């Protein structure tokens, strides 16, 4: 007789609390910069989302209709938002992190690679790290009726 037939089977269940991501930042390795790591908040960090929405609205008023903001302007704006809301620290560069130094490089059009890496790190920080637990099938709680 198998364990399942004996009533001792286990099921793998998603741990609901593992879907929450910290907003106080986490270290993420750079995608294309060897030895570099960024401490970033996730893209869904509330103050970043709000600032991005306000900045987008300003650009839409400034460039109405089908007009688009120049790429340098949007990238500078993205750099400001990343510096102000997402990037907390870095390691692996020849210059130590400070908010002023980070902003200087993130708003510079020539540092697209840095903005891309910070955006990548914040994207990774936004992904849930699903954890699973083993639950005996005999100990399952009945499904909620929604009441």
C-alpha positions as a printed Julia matrix, in Angstrom:
147×3 Matrix{Float64}:
   0.0    0.0     0.0
   1.45   3.41   -0.96
   1.75   6.38    1.37
  -1.01   8.13   -0.55
  -3.35   5.26    0.14
  -2.41   5.35    3.84
  -3.48   9.0     4.04
   0.06  10.26    4.72
   0.64  11.96    1.36
   2.07  15.46    1.3
   1.37  18.25   -1.1
   3.56  21.12   -2.06
   1.85  24.47   -1.36
   2.92  27.99   -2.13
   3.8   29.93    1.01
   1.65  33.06    0.64
   3.98  35.27    2.69
   6.82  34.56    0.23
   5.07  36.73   -2.36
   5.79  39.9    -0.4
   8.94  41.8    -1.37
  10.8   44.18    0.96
  10.68  47.87    0.14
  13.71  48.73    2.26
  15.98  47.43   -0.51
  17.92  44.34   -1.36
  21.24  43.64   -3.02
  21.01  42.55   -6.65
  23.99  41.67   -8.85
  24.34  43.72  -12.01
  23.44  41.9   -15.18
  26.37  43.01  -17.36
  28.82  44.69  -14.96
  31.01  42.06  -13.37
  31.49  42.49   -9.62
  28.9   45.26   -9.3
  25.84  45.06   -7.06
  23.05  47.52   -6.41
  20.91  47.85   -3.32
  17.54  48.8    -4.78
  13.88  49.02   -3.97
  11.38  47.24   -6.22
   9.65  49.02   -9.11
   6.33  48.92   -7.24
   7.75  51.04   -4.39
   4.92  53.51   -3.71
   6.84  56.81   -3.75
   8.54  55.79   -7.03
   5.23  54.87   -8.66
   3.67  58.16   -7.61
   6.66  60.24   -8.77
   6.71  58.37  -12.09
   3.01  59.05  -12.64
   3.45  62.76  -11.87
   6.5   63.01  -14.14
   4.66  61.25  -16.96
   1.73  63.66  -16.61
   4.11  66.64  -16.77
   5.72  65.27  -19.95
   2.31  64.69  -21.52
   1.36  68.32  -20.86
   4.69  69.54  -22.19
   4.49  67.38  -25.33
   0.75  67.13  -26.14
  -0.83  64.95  -28.79
   1.51  62.77  -30.8
   4.62  64.71  -29.83
   7.13  62.71  -27.83
   9.62  63.94  -25.32
  13.21  63.82  -26.55
  14.95  60.61  -25.42
  17.61  62.54  -23.48
  14.89  64.29  -21.49
  13.05  61.08  -20.61
  16.28  59.29  -19.71
  17.38  62.2   -17.5
  14.0   62.08  -15.8
  14.28  58.31  -15.32
  17.74  58.79  -13.83
  16.36  61.34  -11.35
  13.58  58.96  -10.32
  15.96  56.02   -9.92
  18.34  58.14   -7.83
  15.57  59.59   -5.66
  13.49  56.47   -5.08
  15.06  53.16   -6.14
  18.84  53.14   -5.75
  19.98  52.99   -2.12
  23.61  51.88   -2.42
  26.12  50.19   -4.7
  29.31  48.23   -4.45
  31.94  47.29   -6.97
  32.61  50.75   -8.46
  35.76  52.81   -7.97
  33.67  55.59   -6.42
  31.81  54.95   -3.17
  28.06  55.42   -3.25
  26.52  58.71   -2.29
  23.16  60.07   -3.41
  24.91  63.0    -5.1
  27.37  60.84   -7.06
  24.61  58.41   -8.07
  22.4   61.26   -9.31
  25.3   62.82  -11.23
  25.8   59.66  -13.27
  22.17  58.53  -13.51
  21.03  61.79  -15.12
  23.96  61.94  -17.56
  22.85  60.83  -21.07
  26.21  59.08  -21.54
  25.47  56.64  -18.69
  22.6   54.71  -20.26
  24.27  51.45  -19.21
  24.1   52.49  -15.55
  20.41  53.4   -15.81
  19.74  50.06  -17.52
  21.49  48.17  -14.73
  19.61  49.99  -11.97
  16.31  49.37  -13.8
  17.24  45.68  -14.21
  18.1   45.37  -10.5
  14.83  47.04   -9.47
  12.94  44.7   -11.79
  14.59  41.67  -10.18
  13.83  43.09   -6.73
  10.17  43.29   -7.8
   9.86  39.59   -8.55
   8.5   37.41   -5.77
  10.78  34.64   -4.53
   8.18  31.92   -4.23
   8.71  29.5    -1.37
   6.89  26.23   -0.98
   6.0   24.16    2.06
   5.1   20.51    2.32
   1.63  19.98    3.78
   0.1   16.65    4.71
  -3.01  16.18    2.64
  -4.88  15.01    5.71
  -4.23  18.33    7.49
  -5.61  20.59    4.79
  -8.04  23.29    5.84
 -11.36  23.31    4.03
 -11.67  25.82    1.21
 -13.02  29.21    2.17
 -16.61  29.9     1.25
 -15.75  33.55    0.7
 -17.86  34.72    3.66
